[in-house]
Coordinates of C-alpha atoms in Angstrom, one line a residue:
X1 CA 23.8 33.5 -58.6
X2 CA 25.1 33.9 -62.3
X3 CA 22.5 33.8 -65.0
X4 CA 22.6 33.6 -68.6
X5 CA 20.0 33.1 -71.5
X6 CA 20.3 30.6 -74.2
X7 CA 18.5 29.6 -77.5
X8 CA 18.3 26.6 -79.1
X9 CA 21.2 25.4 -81.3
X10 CA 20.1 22.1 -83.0
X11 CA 18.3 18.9 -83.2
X12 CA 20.5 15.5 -82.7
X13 CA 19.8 11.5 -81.7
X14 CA 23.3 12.1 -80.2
X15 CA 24.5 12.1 -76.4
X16 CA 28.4 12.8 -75.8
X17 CA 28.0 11.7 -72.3
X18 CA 25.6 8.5 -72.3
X19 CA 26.3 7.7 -75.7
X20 CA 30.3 8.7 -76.8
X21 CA 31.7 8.3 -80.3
X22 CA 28.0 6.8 -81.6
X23 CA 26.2 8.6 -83.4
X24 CA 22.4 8.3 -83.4
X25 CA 21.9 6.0 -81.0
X26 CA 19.8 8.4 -78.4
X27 CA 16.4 9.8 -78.7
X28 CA 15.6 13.2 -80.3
X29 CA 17.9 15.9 -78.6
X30 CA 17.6 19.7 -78.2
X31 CA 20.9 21.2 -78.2
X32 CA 22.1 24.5 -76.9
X33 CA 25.3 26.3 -75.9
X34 CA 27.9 24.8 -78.3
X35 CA 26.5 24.6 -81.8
X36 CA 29.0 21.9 -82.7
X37 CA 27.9 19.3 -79.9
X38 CA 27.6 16.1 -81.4
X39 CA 28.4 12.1 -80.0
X40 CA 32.2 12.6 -80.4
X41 CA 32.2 15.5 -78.1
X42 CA 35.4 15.7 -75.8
X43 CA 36.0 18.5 -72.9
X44 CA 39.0 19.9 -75.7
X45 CA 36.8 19.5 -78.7
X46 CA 33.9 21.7 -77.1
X47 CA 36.6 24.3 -75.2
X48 CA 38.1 25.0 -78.7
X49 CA 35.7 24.8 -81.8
X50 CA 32.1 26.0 -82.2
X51 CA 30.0 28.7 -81.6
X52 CA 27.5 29.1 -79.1
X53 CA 24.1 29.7 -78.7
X54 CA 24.2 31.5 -75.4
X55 CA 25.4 35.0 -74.2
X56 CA 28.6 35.0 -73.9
X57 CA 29.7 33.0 -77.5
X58 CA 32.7 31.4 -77.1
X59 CA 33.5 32.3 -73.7
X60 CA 30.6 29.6 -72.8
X61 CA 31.5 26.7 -75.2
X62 CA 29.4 24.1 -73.1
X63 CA 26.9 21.8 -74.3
X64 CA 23.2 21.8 -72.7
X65 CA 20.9 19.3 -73.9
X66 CA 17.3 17.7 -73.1
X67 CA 14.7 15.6 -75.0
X68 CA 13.0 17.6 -77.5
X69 CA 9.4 18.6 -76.8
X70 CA 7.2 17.3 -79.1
X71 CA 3.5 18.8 -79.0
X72 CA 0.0 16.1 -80.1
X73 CA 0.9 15.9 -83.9
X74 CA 4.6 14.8 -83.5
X75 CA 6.6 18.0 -84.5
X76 CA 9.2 19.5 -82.4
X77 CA 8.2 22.6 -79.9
X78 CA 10.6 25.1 -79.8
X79 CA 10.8 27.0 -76.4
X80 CA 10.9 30.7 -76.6
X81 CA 14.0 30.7 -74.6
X82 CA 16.6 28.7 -72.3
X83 CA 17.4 30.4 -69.2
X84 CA 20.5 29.2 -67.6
X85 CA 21.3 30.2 -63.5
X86 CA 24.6 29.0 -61.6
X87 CA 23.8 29.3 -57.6
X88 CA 25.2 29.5 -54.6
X89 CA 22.8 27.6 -52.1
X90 CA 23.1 27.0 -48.5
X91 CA 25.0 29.4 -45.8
X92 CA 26.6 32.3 -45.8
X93 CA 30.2 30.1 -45.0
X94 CA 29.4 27.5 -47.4
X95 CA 28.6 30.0 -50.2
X96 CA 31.8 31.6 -49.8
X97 CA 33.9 28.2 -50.3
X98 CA 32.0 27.0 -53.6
X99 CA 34.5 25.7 -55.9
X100 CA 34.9 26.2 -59.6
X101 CA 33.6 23.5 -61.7
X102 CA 36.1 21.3 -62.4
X103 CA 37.4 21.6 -66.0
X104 CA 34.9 18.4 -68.7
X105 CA 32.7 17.7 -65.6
X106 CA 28.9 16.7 -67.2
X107 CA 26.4 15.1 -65.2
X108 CA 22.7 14.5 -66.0
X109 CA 19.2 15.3 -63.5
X110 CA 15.8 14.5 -63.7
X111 CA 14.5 10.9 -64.7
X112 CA 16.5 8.5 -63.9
X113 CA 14.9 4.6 -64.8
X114 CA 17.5 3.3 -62.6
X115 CA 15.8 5.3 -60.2
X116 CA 11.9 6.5 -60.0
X117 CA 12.5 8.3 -56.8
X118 CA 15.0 10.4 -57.6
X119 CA 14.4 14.1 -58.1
X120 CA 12.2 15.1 -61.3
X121 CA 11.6 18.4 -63.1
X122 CA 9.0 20.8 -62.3
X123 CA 6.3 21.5 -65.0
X124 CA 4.1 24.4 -64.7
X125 CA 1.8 26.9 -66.2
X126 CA 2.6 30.6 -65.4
X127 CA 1.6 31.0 -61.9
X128 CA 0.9 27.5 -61.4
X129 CA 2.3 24.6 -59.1
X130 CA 4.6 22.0 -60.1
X131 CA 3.8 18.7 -61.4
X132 CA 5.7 16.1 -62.7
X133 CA 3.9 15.8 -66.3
X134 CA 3.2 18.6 -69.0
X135 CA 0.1 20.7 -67.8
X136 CA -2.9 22.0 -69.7
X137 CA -1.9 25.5 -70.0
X138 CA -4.4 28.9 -71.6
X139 CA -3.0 29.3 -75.5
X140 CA -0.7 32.0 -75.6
X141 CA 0.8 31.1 -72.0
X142 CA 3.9 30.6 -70.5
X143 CA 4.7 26.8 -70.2
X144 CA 8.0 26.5 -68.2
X145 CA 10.3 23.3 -67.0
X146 CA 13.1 23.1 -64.7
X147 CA 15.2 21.1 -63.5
X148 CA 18.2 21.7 -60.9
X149 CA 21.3 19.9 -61.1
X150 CA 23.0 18.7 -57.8
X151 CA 25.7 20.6 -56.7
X152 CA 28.0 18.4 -54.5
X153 CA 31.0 16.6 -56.5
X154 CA 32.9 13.6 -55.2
X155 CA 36.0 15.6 -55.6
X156 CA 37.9 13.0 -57.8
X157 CA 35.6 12.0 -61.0
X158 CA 34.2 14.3 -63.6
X159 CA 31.6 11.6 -64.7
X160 CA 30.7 8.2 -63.8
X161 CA 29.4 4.8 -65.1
X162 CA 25.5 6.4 -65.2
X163 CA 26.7 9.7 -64.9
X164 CA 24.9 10.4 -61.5
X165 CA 27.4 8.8 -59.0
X166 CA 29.7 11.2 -58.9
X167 CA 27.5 14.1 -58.2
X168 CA 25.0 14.5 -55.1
X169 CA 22.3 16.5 -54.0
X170 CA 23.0 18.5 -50.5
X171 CA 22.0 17.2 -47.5
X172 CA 19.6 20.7 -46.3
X173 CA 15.7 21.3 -48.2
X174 CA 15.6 17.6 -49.2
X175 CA 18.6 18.5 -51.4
X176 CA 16.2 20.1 -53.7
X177 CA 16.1 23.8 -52.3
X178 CA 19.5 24.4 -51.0
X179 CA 22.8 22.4 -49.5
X180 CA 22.1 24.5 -46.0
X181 CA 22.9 21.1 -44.5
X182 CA 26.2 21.3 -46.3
X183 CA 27.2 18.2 -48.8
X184 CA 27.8 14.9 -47.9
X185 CA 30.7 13.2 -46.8
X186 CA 30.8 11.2 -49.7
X187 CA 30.7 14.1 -52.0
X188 CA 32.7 16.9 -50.1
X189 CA 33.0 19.6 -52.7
X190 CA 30.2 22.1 -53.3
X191 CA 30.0 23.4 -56.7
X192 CA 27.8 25.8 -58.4
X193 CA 24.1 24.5 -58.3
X194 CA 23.5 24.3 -62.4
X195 CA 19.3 25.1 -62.8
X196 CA 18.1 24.9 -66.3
X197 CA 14.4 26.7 -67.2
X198 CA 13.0 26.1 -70.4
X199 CA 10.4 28.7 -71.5
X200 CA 7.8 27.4 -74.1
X201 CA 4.5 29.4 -75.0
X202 CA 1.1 26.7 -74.8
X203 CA -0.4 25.8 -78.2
X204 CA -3.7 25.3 -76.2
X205 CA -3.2 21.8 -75.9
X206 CA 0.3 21.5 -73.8
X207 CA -1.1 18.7 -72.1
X208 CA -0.8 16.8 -75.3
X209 CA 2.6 17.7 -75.2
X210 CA 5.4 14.6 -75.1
X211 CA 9.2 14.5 -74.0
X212 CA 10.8 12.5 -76.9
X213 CA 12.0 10.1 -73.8
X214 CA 8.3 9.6 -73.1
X215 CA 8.0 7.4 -76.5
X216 CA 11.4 5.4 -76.6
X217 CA 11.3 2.4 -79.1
X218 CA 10.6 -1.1 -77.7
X219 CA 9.5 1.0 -74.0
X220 CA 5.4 1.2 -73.3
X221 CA 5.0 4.9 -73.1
X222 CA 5.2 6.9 -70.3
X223 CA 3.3 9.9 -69.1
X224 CA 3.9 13.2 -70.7
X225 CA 6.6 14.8 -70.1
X226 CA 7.0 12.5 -66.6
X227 CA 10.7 11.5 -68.3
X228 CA 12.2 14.9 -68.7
X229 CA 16.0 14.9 -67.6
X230 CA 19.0 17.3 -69.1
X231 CA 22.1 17.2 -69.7
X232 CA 25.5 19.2 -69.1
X233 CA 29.0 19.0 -70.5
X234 CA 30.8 22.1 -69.5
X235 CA 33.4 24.1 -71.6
X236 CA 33.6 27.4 -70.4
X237 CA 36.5 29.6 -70.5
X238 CA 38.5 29.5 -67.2
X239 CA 38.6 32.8 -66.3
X240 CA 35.5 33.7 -67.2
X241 CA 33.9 30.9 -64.8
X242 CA 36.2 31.7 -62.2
X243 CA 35.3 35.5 -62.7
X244 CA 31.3 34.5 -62.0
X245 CA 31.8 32.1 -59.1
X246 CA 33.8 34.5 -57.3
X247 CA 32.4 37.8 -57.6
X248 CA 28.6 36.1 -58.6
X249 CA 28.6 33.0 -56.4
X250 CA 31.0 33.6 -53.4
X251 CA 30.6 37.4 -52.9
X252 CA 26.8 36.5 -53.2
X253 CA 25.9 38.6 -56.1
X254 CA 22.8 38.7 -58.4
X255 CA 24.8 38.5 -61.6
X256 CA 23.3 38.6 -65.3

């Protein structure tokens, strides 16, 4: 694995991959990674302008984003930090052949409408199990999320009319622990498994806590935090990626 740490970079009602060239028309985003991620957002615009909010700077121009946290009186919850991990899951063999992410690939996990069944995002309390809504966690505690991307591509499309098709889960651990099954026919080419963890500290009253998602205009509202999903537009520097799927990913390194 490859990980990184991120902070947050700003607050937007854009979304460059569901929403292109128009502006405001998502719900409340929290950006990170590229600090000049906005609805016009191209692979070339994000490889060669902005900063970024994640180790690395430049060399990691992508753009992370997910609904902004929102604790009981409406303002925006800041997590401490973003931690950011590229895998290698599955066997020995099939570690060693993970391919490079392909060059403005973006894909989105977690709640899908379209969907209820497929995979969701993990919410717990330090120490605690998983559940698919924000849990009452001790003030002062660790509050985490996660979410793991899948990590099969279709080998031809770098997104897709809902931005799921072209990307699949493995076929080994449900396709939620690891692709030890190998990837589907269908989607042939195993890429690094992108995991995103937000870290938030509990106010005391977490399970008050809402996904902006959870409260969409003209939608009855949905359990908190039960609609949490991310997105990923990647821009990182060629070599650089290369560099950390090889000697990170394929030689099977732990890599910070």
């Amino acid at each position: 694995n490859f990980r990184t740490f991120c902070s947050v970079s700003h607050l937007s009602y854009d979304d460059p991959v569901v929403y292109p060239r128009q502006p405001g028309a998502a719900h409340l985003h929290m950006f990170f990674g590229n600090t000049l991620a906005n609805a016009n957002s191209t692979y070339e615009s994000l490889r060669t302008t902005g900063g970024s909010t994640c180790q690395g700077g430049p060399v990691n121009r992508s753009a992370y984003w997910m609904p902004a946290i929102m604790n009981a009186g409406g303002r925006v919850v800041a997590p401490e930090h973003l931690k950011v991990y590229y895998k290698g899951n599955g066997t020995q063999s099939g570690i060693g052949s993970v391919a490079s992410n392909p060059n403005g690939l973006r894909m989105i996990a977690g709640y899908n409408a379209a969907n209820p069944g497929a995979i969701r995002a993990d919410w717990k309390c330090a120490g605690g199990a998983g559940q698919q809504t924000v849990p009452s966690c001790p003030a002062g505690s660790e509050l985490t999320v996660d979410i793991r991307f899948p990590m099969c591509w279709n080998g031809r499309d770098v997104d897709s009319a809902d931005h799921r098709s072209h990307m699949a889960y493995g076929t080994g651990g449900s396709g939620w622990i690891t692709a030890l099954g190998g990837c589907p026919a269908s989607h042939p080419i195993h890429v690094p498994e992108y995991t995103l963890i937000a870290v938030f500290k509990s106010d005391g009253n977490s399970q008050n806590w809402y996904a902006s998602s959870d409260r969409m205009p003209g939608m009855a509202a949905q359990p908190n935090g039960s609609t949490f999903h991310a997105d990923w537009f990647g821009a990182w520097e060629n070599s650089a990626q290369e560099t950390w799927t090889q000697e990170c990913i394929r030689e099977m390194r732990n890599c910070v």
